[in-house]
Structures are given as C-alpha cells and as structure tokens.
Amino acid sequence: MSDLPEAAPAGPAGSGPTIEVGHRGLITLSIMAATIMQVLDTTIANVALPSMTGDLGASQDTINWVLTSYIVASAIMTPVTGWLADRLGKRELFLISIVGFVVTSIACGLAWSLPSMVAFRLMQGVFGAAIVPLSQTFLLDINPREKAGQAMAMWGAGIMVGPIIGPTLGGWLTESYNWRWVFLINLPVGALALLGCLAYLPRMPRKRRSFDMAGFALLSLAIGSLQLMLDRGGEVDWFAAAETWLYLIVSVSGFWMFVVHILTREHPFLDPQMFRDRNFRIGLVFIFVVGIILLASLALLPPMLARILGYPVITTGLVMAPRGVGTMISMLIVGRLVRIVDPRALVLAGLTLTALSLYEMTGFTPQMDSWPIIRSGIVQGLGLGLVFVPLSTIAFATLEPRFRADATSLFSLVRNIGSSIGISVVTAAMARNVQINHAELGAFIHPYNPVLAQVNPAAITADPAALQMLDGLVNVQAAMIAYIDDFQLMMWVTLCAMPLALILRRPARG
C-alpha cells in the first residue's frame, strides 16, 4: 500500500474535518465492522460459559476467568492507546489491533484447556483495547464538525447495540453449532474490516512522545485491582474477605498516586490539561452513568427472564431485541437533530425516557407476558440513544484535537468501569435482597396463618409437596422483588444525573 495517500490537512479551523480523506463512507463501514466485532466480545461469550466448563476441564468458579482475563487486560491497555497511536501511527495501530484480535479469537476457538483459554483471552483483550477509542478518534477526525453528530450516531449504534445482541448471537451459535463459534465468528468480520482499512484508511503523521512508565504502571495497578475487586467480589462475599480489601486498598492507592504523578511530572502519561475542558469532564461523568445503566440492565434481564418467566435463551434474545431496535432508531434520528436542537435538551430528554423505562420496569411481575419487557426496552433504547450521541458530540466539541486519542481512550475506559461497577453493584444488591426477601416472606409460612390456610389448606398439615410448592413461590417472589429494587436503584441514578446536563456548554455551530 505504498501508494496510499497521506492524510491531508483540514480547511479552516472549526469548519472542516481534522484530516481530509476520500471514500469516507467506506472508511466508516470498515471502522465500524471492527468496532462491532470487538464490542460483541464483551457479552457474546457469557452465555457460552456453561458449555466451556466441561470441554476445558474447568469448575463453575474458575470458568469466570475467561471473562475476567479479557476485561482486566482490555481495561489496562485502553489508556495507553493515545501513546501507541502517536508512536506507531493511528492507522498502523488500528491494523495491528484488528489482526491481533482476529488471531487471538481463532486461538480462543481452538483452546484445549482453561489455562490456554485464559491466556488467549488475555491477549485478545490486549489487542482489542485500542479498537473502540481509535474508531471514535477516526470518525471525529474525518468528519467536519457539522457532521460530527451523524458520525457519533453511527459509532454509538455499534457501541450500544453490540452488547444487546451479543447474548442472543452467542446463545444461537452455542445451541446451533458449538461454543467455539462464539470466537471463530470474528474471522470473517475481522477480515472484511482489515481489507477495508488497508485499502482506504489514510496514513497519519507520527509523533515522538516519551513513555511515562511510572504513570502507566500506577494507572494499570489501580485499574487492574479495581476490575479484580469487582469481578471477584461476589465470589468471596465482598468485604467479608481480606482479598477484596486488598484489591480496594491497592486500587485507591494507585489512583491517588497516579493523580499526584500526572500533576507533578513534566510529561505525564495523560496530560491533565485535557481535564480543563468542562464538557469533557462532565462527559466522563455522564458516560460513567450510561455504562452503569446499559450493561447493568442487560446483566439483570436475561437471568430474570430465564429464572422467573422460564424463557429459553433464544426467546430471551428475541424479547430483548426491540431494545436494540429502539436504540438504532433513536440514533438515526438524533444524528440529524443534534445539528438543529440544543444537545443538552436531547440529553435531558434521553435521561427522562430512560428513567421512565426503569420506572415501568419496577412494575414487572411473575405473571406478566412479554409486552411490558418489549415496551420498556424500546423506551429505554430510545432514551439511551438520545443521551449517547449528543453526549459523545458535546464531550469532544470543545476539546483540542491533539488530545483526542488520549481522551477517547479515557472515554471508553470510564464507560467500561461504569459498566463493571454497575453490574457488580446490582448483582450484589440482588443477592442480598433475595436473601432478605426470602426470610421476610418465609416468616409468613406457618400452620397458624389464616391466609395461608385459604390459599393452600394442605400446607397446614405440613404436606411435603405443598410446602415445596410454597417454597418455590417464595423464591420467585423474593427474586422478583429484588429485581424491582435494582431497577428502582438505577432509576434514581438516572434522575440524579439529569442536573449535570444543565452544566454542559453548548458547542458552537460548525
């Protein structure tokens, strides 16, 4: 590809794109194919874990390292994207990431034991970490400001719809073929993305930039410890175990030392000047909240549908699919609206719809049909789409282009941390509330309860079958109440984030 054109400088500041390119549409399609491939892998393997357990000789506890290794490696390597992009070149790093991700995906599909799978997933996380932040950087660079909203709409559709369809696709591949196809499916998608990027993605100038090893080590230690605490906490009963306290102390200490380091070093790992931009700072807070709501609700709904309503994997996927449809519709509309409507109003409208959907989810019952799930999913998809696109546009609208690679990697990192924290919090609250609810409801099951005698007279005689049936009903009700409590918690988090939209600065018209 020696005849590949170099990126041309843009026109006047604030009007044209940062770099001028041809075939912008084909570049966007190639970039998005790679992005969706990487985002899918955050959830597509979850449903395949039970099938992997026997083939890889793992236990129910150790098989979770297939997920943990990928999450931790990706989290640690995401912040280094900016430095690698400067030293290697954005195009070169993106191509290396795609090739490495596809090769390690094939290796995961061919894994013969748990240690080999964990090692391959670790490498998959390392190579995949740069794909999402670089894809956002490319789309911001090749589009003029007036089209930034449409570009972020397409990018956001891949980011948000990917995790939604991941479990459905993973379940279908596992049931129809084999769990190994969950990873092997990346080969054709990655090959198409690679060919498109090789043909059309322009070369960009490299920068000589020293590497702050101390800053990287401190941030990696903090992020790695945080992710391990969030992933392992539920297995070791959280802060009842010394292991969790160790992770927490190391993480807090690492973050504190990292902040002190970047504020006092001449050329730090992340330039603190980027945090002077108010929109970027508030954008990080918002994307943290979006991460909590998006993946936390996705983590709750599939087990709820299977455990309480008895839906199989495929049916669960079909019921949840309208959520992704709502998100795509919202993003297609908001990509154009963001040019003529105040983005802050769109963010507020999106948060309102999201809170409304979560309020509706607090009315779920074990006797309901699938329509309330579909309706609330569509509303939540519309709301999250309204938030994500203007947020991604506003957060980088006033930020200097030289900070984009570092800023987009930090944007992705904060979203992922929000997702991890959200999933851990709702899962821990779920487990605790189920126990509390079961104890409170179970206290009413005794022979002297007149209501119980009317509902099931056989229970008074301590009939084993009747008692077993009642215990099953108590289990279902206890779990349903715990799910409702989690939905209510996420609703309040959404409502508390709404005032932040008023602090955002409206970007100037392109």
Short mmCIF file of C-alpha atoms in Angstrom, two decimals:
data_model
loop_
_atom_site.label_atom_id
_atom_site.label_comp_id
_atom_site.label_asym_id
_atom_site.label_seq_id
_atom_site.Cartn_x
_atom_site.Cartn_y
_atom_site.Cartn_z
CA MET A 1 0.00 0.00 0.00
CA SER A 2 2.85 2.36 -0.71
CA ASP A 3 0.57 4.46 -2.93
CA LEU A 4 -1.81 5.13 -0.06
CA PRO A 5 -2.33 8.90 0.30
CA GLU A 6 -1.23 10.70 3.39
CA ALA A 7 -3.88 12.45 5.44
CA ALA A 8 -4.32 15.95 4.07
CA PRO A 9 -4.60 18.91 6.42
CA ALA A 10 -8.05 20.26 7.03
CA GLY A 11 -9.53 23.55 5.99
CA PRO A 12 -10.19 26.44 8.30
CA ALA A 13 -10.28 25.61 11.96
CA GLY A 14 -13.69 24.69 13.24
CA SER A 15 -15.25 24.15 9.77
CA GLY A 16 -13.74 21.15 8.01
CA PRO A 17 -12.53 17.81 9.35
CA THR A 18 -9.17 17.45 11.06
CA ILE A 19 -7.99 15.40 8.07
CA GLU A 20 -9.34 15.28 4.52
CA VAL A 21 -9.94 11.81 3.08
CA GLY A 22 -11.63 10.16 0.14
CA HIS A 23 -14.08 7.26 0.46
CA ARG A 24 -15.32 8.48 3.84
CA GLY A 25 -18.29 6.09 3.71
CA LEU A 26 -16.14 3.01 3.08
CA ILE A 27 -13.73 4.05 5.83
CA THR A 28 -16.66 4.40 8.24
CA LEU A 29 -18.06 0.96 7.34
CA SER A 30 -14.64 -0.69 7.78
CA ILE A 31 -14.04 1.02 11.10
CA MET A 32 -17.50 0.11 12.40
CA ALA A 33 -17.12 -3.53 11.39
CA ALA A 34 -14.01 -3.76 13.57
CA THR A 35 -15.72 -1.86 16.40
CA ILE A 36 -18.82 -4.08 16.46
CA MET A 37 -16.59 -7.17 16.37
CA GLN A 38 -14.73 -6.01 19.48
CA VAL A 39 -17.80 -4.78 21.39
CA LEU A 40 -19.70 -8.02 20.75
CA ASP A 41 -16.98 -9.97 22.53
CA THR A 42 -17.74 -8.20 25.81
CA THR A 43 -21.03 -10.12 26.12
CA ILE A 44 -21.16 -12.83 23.45
CA ALA A 45 -19.09 -15.31 25.45
CA ASN A 46 -21.18 -15.05 28.63
CA VAL A 47 -23.88 -17.49 27.56
CA ALA A 48 -21.29 -19.99 26.33
CA LEU A 49 -19.56 -20.38 29.71
CA PRO A 50 -21.59 -23.44 30.83
CA SER A 51 -20.68 -25.26 27.61
CA MET A 52 -17.00 -24.35 28.01
CA THR A 53 -16.84 -25.70 31.55
CA GLY A 54 -16.86 -29.38 30.60
CA ASP A 55 -14.75 -29.09 27.44
CA LEU A 56 -12.00 -27.10 29.15
CA GLY A 57 -12.00 -29.08 32.40
CA ALA A 58 -12.95 -26.05 34.48
CA SER A 59 -15.18 -25.60 37.52
CA GLN A 60 -18.05 -23.13 37.95
CA ASP A 61 -15.69 -20.80 39.84
CA THR A 62 -12.64 -20.96 37.60
CA ILE A 63 -14.51 -20.62 34.29
CA ASN A 64 -15.24 -16.98 35.14
CA TRP A 65 -11.57 -16.22 34.49
CA VAL A 66 -12.44 -16.48 30.80
CA LEU A 67 -14.34 -13.21 31.27
CA THR A 68 -12.09 -11.67 33.92
CA SER A 69 -8.86 -12.04 31.92
CA TYR A 70 -10.38 -10.25 28.92
CA ILE A 71 -11.90 -7.42 30.98
CA VAL A 72 -8.75 -6.75 33.02
CA ALA A 73 -6.40 -6.83 30.03
CA SER A 74 -8.64 -4.54 27.98
CA ALA A 75 -9.04 -2.09 30.86
CA ILE A 76 -5.29 -1.87 31.49
CA MET A 77 -4.37 -1.39 27.83
CA THR A 78 -7.11 1.13 26.93
CA PRO A 79 -5.37 4.21 28.46
CA VAL A 80 -2.14 3.52 26.56
CA THR A 81 -3.94 3.85 23.20
CA GLY A 82 -3.02 7.52 22.79
CA TRP A 83 0.70 6.96 23.30
CA LEU A 84 0.78 3.93 20.98
CA ALA A 85 -1.15 5.87 18.32
CA ASP A 86 1.40 8.68 18.42
CA ARG A 87 4.43 6.37 18.26
CA LEU A 88 3.17 3.74 15.79
CA GLY A 89 0.64 5.84 13.88
CA LYS A 90 -3.14 5.62 14.25
CA ARG A 91 -3.59 3.61 11.07
CA GLU A 92 -0.81 1.18 11.89
CA LEU A 93 -2.06 0.63 15.45
CA PHE A 94 -5.60 0.05 14.22
CA LEU A 95 -4.45 -2.54 11.69
CA ILE A 96 -2.27 -4.30 14.28
CA SER A 97 -5.21 -4.34 16.69
CA ILE A 98 -7.56 -5.92 14.13
CA VAL A 99 -5.05 -8.60 13.09
CA GLY A 100 -4.13 -9.39 16.69
CA PHE A 101 -7.76 -9.53 17.78
CA VAL A 102 -8.74 -11.91 14.96
CA VAL A 103 -5.72 -14.19 15.50
CA THR A 104 -6.32 -14.43 19.25
CA SER A 105 -10.06 -15.01 18.61
CA ILE A 106 -9.16 -18.02 16.45
CA ALA A 107 -6.81 -19.20 19.21
CA CYS A 108 -9.68 -18.90 21.74
CA GLY A 109 -11.86 -21.00 19.46
CA LEU A 110 -9.14 -23.68 19.33
CA ALA A 111 -8.29 -23.59 23.07
CA TRP A 112 -7.75 -27.02 24.62
CA SER A 113 -7.68 -26.19 28.34
CA LEU A 114 -8.64 -23.47 30.78
CA PRO A 115 -5.08 -22.04 31.09
CA SER A 116 -4.78 -21.80 27.30
CA MET A 117 -8.18 -20.12 27.03
CA VAL A 118 -7.36 -17.60 29.76
CA ALA A 119 -4.01 -16.80 28.09
CA PHE A 120 -5.64 -16.30 24.68
CA ARG A 121 -8.44 -14.18 26.15
CA LEU A 122 -5.81 -12.08 27.91
CA MET A 123 -4.10 -11.40 24.57
CA GLN A 124 -7.46 -10.78 22.92
CA GLY A 125 -8.14 -8.04 25.47
CA VAL A 126 -4.69 -6.52 24.88
CA PHE A 127 -5.19 -6.27 21.11
CA GLY A 128 -8.85 -5.24 21.28
CA ALA A 129 -8.38 -2.39 23.76
CA ALA A 130 -7.42 0.21 21.14
CA ILE A 131 -10.16 -0.56 18.60
CA VAL A 132 -13.06 1.34 20.20
CA PRO A 133 -11.20 4.56 21.18
CA LEU A 134 -9.37 4.69 17.83
CA SER A 135 -12.60 4.19 15.89
CA GLN A 136 -14.11 7.18 17.69
CA THR A 137 -10.97 9.22 17.02
CA PHE A 138 -11.04 8.38 13.30
CA LEU A 139 -14.70 9.33 12.93
CA LEU A 140 -14.13 12.65 14.70
CA ASP A 141 -11.04 13.33 12.55
CA ILE A 142 -12.51 12.56 9.11
CA ASN A 143 -15.86 14.35 9.58
CA PRO A 144 -16.45 18.11 9.70
CA ARG A 145 -17.99 19.50 12.86
CA GLU A 146 -21.47 19.82 11.33
CA LYS A 147 -21.47 16.06 10.64
CA ALA A 148 -19.95 15.02 13.97
CA GLY A 149 -23.41 14.18 15.33
CA GLN A 150 -24.16 11.76 12.50
CA ALA A 151 -20.72 10.17 12.85
CA MET A 152 -21.20 9.70 16.59
CA ALA A 153 -24.68 8.28 15.93
CA MET A 154 -23.23 5.53 13.77
CA TRP A 155 -20.40 4.90 16.22
CA GLY A 156 -22.77 4.88 19.18
CA ALA A 157 -25.12 2.45 17.44
CA GLY A 158 -22.32 -0.09 17.22
CA ILE A 159 -21.17 0.53 20.80
CA MET A 160 -24.62 0.21 22.35
CA VAL A 161 -26.34 -2.34 20.12
CA GLY A 162 -23.36 -4.72 20.20
CA PRO A 163 -23.73 -5.70 23.88
CA ILE A 164 -27.50 -6.09 23.42
CA ILE A 165 -27.32 -8.59 20.56
CA GLY A 166 -24.22 -10.32 21.95
CA PRO A 167 -26.00 -12.76 24.30
CA THR A 168 -28.59 -13.62 21.63
CA LEU A 169 -25.97 -14.30 18.97
CA GLY A 170 -23.81 -16.20 21.44
CA GLY A 171 -26.75 -18.34 22.55
CA TRP A 172 -27.73 -19.15 18.96
CA LEU A 173 -24.17 -20.07 17.95
CA THR A 174 -23.72 -22.24 21.04
CA GLU A 175 -27.01 -24.10 20.62
CA SER A 176 -26.86 -24.45 16.83
CA TYR A 177 -23.15 -25.18 16.41
CA ASN A 178 -20.61 -25.08 19.23
CA TRP A 179 -19.28 -22.60 21.80
CA ARG A 180 -16.09 -22.31 19.74
CA TRP A 181 -18.01 -20.45 17.03
CA VAL A 182 -18.57 -17.63 19.50
CA PHE A 183 -14.92 -16.74 18.85
CA LEU A 184 -14.46 -18.08 15.31
CA ILE A 185 -17.23 -15.80 14.02
CA ASN A 186 -14.75 -12.92 14.36
CA LEU A 187 -12.68 -14.24 11.43
CA PRO A 188 -14.94 -13.18 8.51
CA VAL A 189 -15.93 -9.89 10.18
CA GLY A 190 -12.33 -9.05 11.03
CA ALA A 191 -11.13 -9.96 7.53
CA LEU A 192 -13.61 -7.56 5.92
CA ALA A 193 -12.68 -4.80 8.35
CA LEU A 194 -8.98 -5.36 7.73
CA LEU A 195 -9.32 -5.26 3.93
CA GLY A 196 -11.36 -2.06 4.07
CA CYS A 197 -8.92 -0.34 6.41
CA LEU A 198 -5.91 -1.46 4.36
CA ALA A 199 -7.45 -0.04 1.21
CA TYR A 200 -8.90 3.27 2.41
CA LEU A 201 -7.61 4.29 5.83
CA PRO A 202 -5.02 7.06 5.34
CA ARG A 203 -1.63 7.23 6.96
CA MET A 204 -1.26 9.89 9.59
CA PRO A 205 1.84 11.62 10.91
CA ARG A 206 3.58 10.05 13.90
CA LYS A 207 4.76 11.94 16.95
CA ARG A 208 7.80 11.40 19.08
CA ARG A 209 6.45 11.08 22.58
CA SER A 210 8.28 9.76 25.61
CA PHE A 211 6.62 6.98 27.55
CA ASP A 212 5.80 7.63 31.19
CA MET A 213 6.38 4.14 32.59
CA ALA A 214 5.70 5.16 36.18
CA GLY A 215 2.35 6.74 35.27
CA PHE A 216 1.32 3.74 33.18
CA ALA A 217 2.30 1.31 35.95
CA LEU A 218 0.34 3.24 38.60
CA LEU A 219 -2.77 3.51 36.44
CA SER A 220 -2.56 -0.15 35.39
CA LEU A 221 -2.20 -1.22 39.01
CA ALA A 222 -5.23 0.86 40.01
CA ILE A 223 -7.45 -0.28 37.14
CA GLY A 224 -6.40 -3.94 37.37
CA SER A 225 -7.05 -4.06 41.11
CA LEU A 226 -10.43 -2.37 40.69
CA GLN A 227 -11.51 -4.79 37.98
CA LEU A 228 -10.37 -7.79 40.03
CA MET A 229 -12.26 -6.50 43.06
CA LEU A 230 -15.44 -6.01 41.03
CA ASP A 231 -15.18 -9.39 39.36
CA ARG A 232 -14.10 -11.44 42.36
CA GLY A 233 -16.17 -9.63 45.00
CA GLY A 234 -19.32 -11.63 44.50
CA GLU A 235 -17.45 -14.94 44.68
CA VAL A 236 -15.73 -14.18 48.01
CA ASP A 237 -18.65 -12.40 49.73
CA TRP A 238 -17.26 -8.93 49.07
CA PHE A 239 -15.80 -7.13 52.09
CA ALA A 240 -16.12 -10.15 54.33
CA ALA A 241 -12.93 -11.39 52.61
CA ALA A 242 -9.43 -9.96 53.04
CA GLU A 243 -8.87 -10.38 49.28
CA THR A 244 -11.47 -7.70 48.48
CA TRP A 245 -9.95 -5.24 50.97
CA LEU A 246 -6.52 -5.82 49.44
CA TYR A 247 -7.81 -5.02 45.94
CA LEU A 248 -9.59 -1.91 47.23
CA ILE A 249 -6.53 -0.56 49.08
CA VAL A 250 -4.24 -1.16 46.10
CA SER A 251 -6.73 0.43 43.69
CA VAL A 252 -7.35 3.57 45.77
CA SER A 253 -3.63 3.97 46.46
CA GLY A 254 -2.81 3.52 42.77
CA PHE A 255 -5.34 6.11 41.62
CA TRP A 256 -4.19 8.60 44.27
CA MET A 257 -0.51 8.20 43.36
CA PHE A 258 -1.36 8.43 39.66
CA VAL A 259 -3.19 11.75 40.11
CA VAL A 260 -0.28 13.18 42.10
CA HIS A 261 2.14 11.87 39.49
CA ILE A 262 0.48 13.43 36.43
CA LEU A 263 0.07 16.77 38.24
CA THR A 264 3.75 16.97 39.14
CA ARG A 265 5.51 15.37 36.15
CA GLU A 266 6.61 17.49 33.18
CA HIS A 267 5.45 14.97 30.51
CA PRO A 268 2.89 12.72 32.22
CA PHE A 269 1.18 9.62 30.86
CA LEU A 270 -2.09 11.55 30.48
CA ASP A 271 -1.90 15.31 30.02
CA PRO A 272 -4.01 16.89 32.83
CA GLN A 273 -4.70 19.89 30.57
CA MET A 274 -7.44 17.92 28.81
CA PHE A 275 -9.44 17.95 32.06
CA ARG A 276 -9.66 21.74 31.91
CA ASP A 277 -12.37 21.30 29.27
CA ARG A 278 -15.66 21.41 31.20
CA ASN A 279 -17.64 19.48 28.59
CA PHE A 280 -15.11 16.67 28.59
CA ARG A 281 -15.14 16.42 32.39
CA ILE A 282 -18.94 16.28 32.58
CA GLY A 283 -18.99 13.94 29.58
CA LEU A 284 -16.88 11.46 31.55
CA VAL A 285 -19.40 11.56 34.40
CA PHE A 286 -22.30 11.04 32.01
CA ILE A 287 -20.69 8.15 30.15
CA PHE A 288 -20.00 6.53 33.52
CA VAL A 289 -23.74 6.69 34.28
CA VAL A 290 -24.64 5.40 30.80
CA GLY A 291 -22.25 2.48 31.33
CA ILE A 292 -23.98 1.63 34.59
CA ILE A 293 -27.48 1.71 33.11
CA LEU A 294 -26.75 -0.01 29.79
CA LEU A 295 -24.88 -3.12 30.90
CA ALA A 296 -26.37 -3.37 34.40
CA SER A 297 -29.85 -3.71 32.95
CA LEU A 298 -28.51 -6.16 30.37
CA ALA A 299 -26.96 -8.20 33.17
CA LEU A 300 -30.26 -8.32 35.09
CA LEU A 301 -32.83 -9.05 32.38
CA PRO A 302 -31.62 -12.38 30.86
CA PRO A 303 -31.43 -14.23 34.22
CA MET A 304 -34.75 -12.68 35.26
CA LEU A 305 -36.45 -13.88 32.09
CA ALA A 306 -34.94 -17.36 32.46
CA ARG A 307 -35.39 -17.74 36.22
CA ILE A 308 -38.82 -16.18 36.76
CA LEU A 309 -40.59 -16.36 33.39
CA GLY A 310 -38.90 -19.55 32.17
CA TYR A 311 -37.77 -18.16 28.80
CA PRO A 312 -35.14 -20.13 26.83
CA VAL A 313 -32.04 -18.32 25.53
CA ILE A 314 -33.39 -17.70 22.04
CA THR A 315 -36.72 -16.34 23.33
CA THR A 316 -34.85 -14.08 25.75
CA GLY A 317 -32.85 -12.69 22.87
CA LEU A 318 -35.95 -12.05 20.78
CA VAL A 319 -37.71 -10.29 23.66
CA MET A 320 -34.69 -8.06 24.28
CA ALA A 321 -34.02 -7.34 20.59
CA PRO A 322 -36.50 -4.41 20.41
CA ARG A 323 -34.26 -2.58 22.89
CA GLY A 324 -31.54 -2.54 20.25
CA VAL A 325 -34.05 -1.50 17.58
CA GLY A 326 -35.13 1.42 19.76
CA THR A 327 -31.51 2.46 20.21
CA MET A 328 -30.78 2.37 16.46
CA ILE A 329 -33.93 4.35 15.61
CA SER A 330 -33.09 6.94 18.23
CA MET A 331 -29.53 7.32 16.99
CA LEU A 332 -30.56 7.67 13.36
CA ILE A 333 -32.94 10.48 14.33
CA VAL A 334 -30.71 12.22 16.85
CA GLY A 335 -27.76 12.21 14.45
CA ARG A 336 -29.66 14.84 12.47
CA LEU A 337 -31.42 16.54 15.36
CA VAL A 338 -28.13 17.33 17.10
CA ARG A 339 -27.39 19.87 14.35
CA ILE A 340 -30.57 21.89 14.92
CA VAL A 341 -31.59 21.15 18.53
CA ASP A 342 -29.63 22.06 21.65
CA PRO A 343 -27.74 18.83 22.52
CA ARG A 344 -28.34 19.48 26.21
CA ALA A 345 -32.09 19.25 25.63
CA LEU A 346 -31.59 15.93 23.83
CA VAL A 347 -29.56 14.58 26.76
CA LEU A 348 -32.30 15.62 29.21
CA ALA A 349 -34.97 14.04 27.01
CA GLY A 350 -32.97 10.84 26.78
CA LEU A 351 -32.44 10.64 30.54
CA THR A 352 -36.16 11.26 31.07
CA LEU A 353 -37.10 8.38 28.76
CA THR A 354 -34.52 6.13 30.41
CA ALA A 355 -35.85 6.94 33.88
CA LEU A 356 -39.41 6.36 32.62
CA SER A 357 -38.49 2.93 31.28
CA LEU A 358 -36.84 1.96 34.57
CA TYR A 359 -39.92 3.18 36.44
CA GLU A 360 -42.05 0.92 34.24
CA MET A 361 -39.69 -1.98 34.97
CA THR A 362 -40.39 -1.57 38.68
CA GLY A 363 -43.90 -2.82 37.88
CA PHE A 364 -42.73 -6.18 36.46
CA THR A 365 -44.50 -9.26 37.88
CA PRO A 366 -44.00 -13.03 37.50
CA GLN A 367 -47.42 -13.25 35.82
CA MET A 368 -46.78 -10.69 33.05
CA ASP A 369 -46.42 -11.51 29.37
CA SER A 370 -43.56 -10.31 27.18
CA TRP A 371 -45.16 -6.99 26.15
CA PRO A 372 -44.09 -4.93 29.22
CA ILE A 373 -40.49 -6.10 28.67
CA ILE A 374 -40.60 -5.19 24.98
CA ARG A 375 -42.28 -1.81 25.60
CA SER A 376 -39.91 -0.75 28.38
CA GLY A 377 -36.95 -1.99 26.32
CA ILE A 378 -37.93 0.15 23.33
CA VAL A 379 -38.35 3.22 25.54
CA GLN A 380 -35.01 2.62 27.25
CA GLY A 381 -33.31 2.09 23.89
CA LEU A 382 -34.74 5.37 22.61
CA GLY A 383 -33.61 7.15 25.77
CA LEU A 384 -30.06 5.81 25.79
CA GLY A 385 -29.67 6.66 22.11
CA LEU A 386 -30.79 10.23 22.79
CA VAL A 387 -28.17 10.50 25.53
CA PHE A 388 -25.23 8.78 23.87
CA VAL A 389 -24.99 10.66 20.58
CA PRO A 390 -25.18 14.28 21.83
CA LEU A 391 -23.01 13.31 24.78
CA SER A 392 -20.30 11.90 22.51
CA THR A 393 -20.57 15.03 20.38
CA ILE A 394 -20.52 17.61 23.19
CA ALA A 395 -17.74 15.88 25.16
CA PHE A 396 -15.25 16.40 22.31
CA ALA A 397 -16.72 19.51 20.66
CA THR A 398 -14.50 21.99 22.52
CA LEU A 399 -11.53 19.69 23.20
CA GLU A 400 -8.31 20.37 21.32
CA PRO A 401 -7.74 17.76 18.55
CA ARG A 402 -4.28 16.94 19.93
CA PHE A 403 -5.93 15.37 22.98
CA ARG A 404 -8.39 13.20 21.03
CA ALA A 405 -6.56 9.88 21.10
CA ASP A 406 -5.96 10.06 24.85
CA ALA A 407 -9.42 11.49 25.50
CA THR A 408 -11.30 8.82 23.52
CA SER A 409 -9.35 6.06 25.27
CA LEU A 410 -10.25 7.61 28.63
CA PHE A 411 -13.87 7.96 27.49
CA SER A 412 -14.02 4.24 26.69
CA LEU A 413 -12.23 3.32 29.92
CA VAL A 414 -14.67 5.28 32.10
CA ARG A 415 -17.63 3.72 30.27
CA ASN A 416 -16.23 0.24 30.87
CA ILE A 417 -15.50 0.98 34.54
CA GLY A 418 -19.06 2.27 34.92
CA SER A 419 -20.35 -0.93 33.39
CA SER A 420 -18.24 -3.09 35.70
CA ILE A 421 -19.28 -1.14 38.79
CA GLY A 422 -22.93 -1.13 37.75
CA ILE A 423 -23.00 -4.88 37.16
CA SER A 424 -21.23 -5.58 40.45
CA VAL A 425 -23.50 -3.28 42.47
CA VAL A 426 -26.78 -4.59 41.07
CA THR A 427 -25.59 -8.20 41.30
CA ALA A 428 -24.51 -7.77 44.93
CA ALA A 429 -27.75 -5.94 45.78
CA MET A 430 -29.70 -8.66 44.02
CA ALA A 431 -28.08 -11.48 46.02
CA ARG A 432 -28.52 -9.63 49.33
CA ASN A 433 -32.13 -8.62 48.70
CA VAL A 434 -33.13 -12.12 47.64
CA GLN A 435 -31.95 -13.45 51.00
CA ILE A 436 -33.72 -10.68 52.94
CA ASN A 437 -36.94 -11.02 50.95
CA HIS A 438 -36.93 -14.81 51.28
CA ALA A 439 -36.54 -14.58 55.06
CA GLU A 440 -39.32 -12.00 55.38
CA LEU A 441 -41.77 -13.85 53.11
CA GLY A 442 -40.88 -17.23 54.57
CA ALA A 443 -41.80 -16.00 58.04
CA PHE A 444 -45.45 -15.97 56.99
CA ILE A 445 -45.47 -19.65 56.05
CA HIS A 446 -46.67 -21.46 59.15
CA PRO A 447 -49.78 -23.52 60.04
CA TYR A 448 -51.33 -20.64 62.02
CA ASN A 449 -51.52 -18.20 59.10
CA PRO A 450 -55.23 -17.92 58.19
CA VAL A 451 -54.48 -16.52 54.73
CA LEU A 452 -52.21 -19.48 54.01
CA ALA A 453 -54.97 -21.85 55.08
CA GLN A 454 -57.28 -20.28 52.50
CA VAL A 455 -54.73 -20.36 49.68
CA ASN A 456 -53.34 -23.84 50.31
CA PRO A 457 -55.01 -25.87 53.11
CA ALA A 458 -52.60 -28.76 52.56
CA ALA A 459 -49.75 -26.61 53.87
CA ILE A 460 -51.30 -26.60 57.34
CA THR A 461 -50.83 -30.36 57.57
CA ALA A 462 -47.16 -29.94 56.59
CA ASP A 463 -47.65 -31.87 53.37
CA PRO A 464 -44.16 -32.04 51.73
CA ALA A 465 -45.46 -31.39 48.21
CA ALA A 466 -47.46 -28.38 49.35
CA LEU A 467 -44.55 -26.96 51.33
CA GLN A 468 -42.22 -27.43 48.36
CA MET A 469 -44.67 -25.58 46.12
CA LEU A 470 -44.91 -22.73 48.62
CA ASP A 471 -41.14 -22.53 48.91
CA GLY A 472 -40.93 -22.25 45.14
CA LEU A 473 -43.43 -19.40 45.16
CA VAL A 474 -41.47 -17.64 47.90
CA ASN A 475 -38.25 -17.99 45.89
CA VAL A 476 -39.87 -16.46 42.80
CA GLN A 477 -41.43 -13.59 44.73
CA ALA A 478 -38.23 -12.87 46.65
CA ALA A 479 -36.24 -12.72 43.40
CA MET A 480 -38.85 -10.55 41.66
CA ILE A 481 -38.82 -8.01 44.50
CA ALA A 482 -35.00 -7.95 44.38
CA TYR A 483 -35.06 -7.24 40.63
CA ILE A 484 -37.57 -4.44 41.17
CA ASP A 485 -35.31 -2.92 43.85
CA ASP A 486 -32.40 -2.93 41.38
CA PHE A 487 -34.49 -1.27 38.67
CA GLN A 488 -35.53 1.38 41.17
CA LEU A 489 -31.90 1.98 42.15
CA MET A 490 -30.91 2.53 38.51
CA MET A 491 -33.88 4.87 38.06
CA TRP A 492 -32.65 7.08 40.92
CA VAL A 493 -29.11 7.07 39.50
CA THR A 494 -30.53 8.30 36.19
CA LEU A 495 -32.59 11.03 37.84
CA CYS A 496 -29.59 12.23 39.86
CA ALA A 497 -27.55 12.59 36.66
CA MET A 498 -30.08 14.87 34.96
CA PRO A 499 -28.97 18.18 36.58
CA LEU A 500 -25.48 17.67 35.12
CA ALA A 501 -26.88 18.28 31.63
CA LEU A 502 -27.54 21.91 32.60
CA ILE A 503 -23.83 22.45 33.30
CA LEU A 504 -22.73 21.40 29.82
CA ARG A 505 -21.60 24.17 27.49
CA ARG A 506 -23.42 24.25 24.19
CA PRO A 507 -20.90 23.79 21.36
CA ALA A 508 -20.58 26.46 18.71
CA ARG A 509 -22.20 25.80 15.35
CA GLY A 510 -19.82 24.31 12.80
#
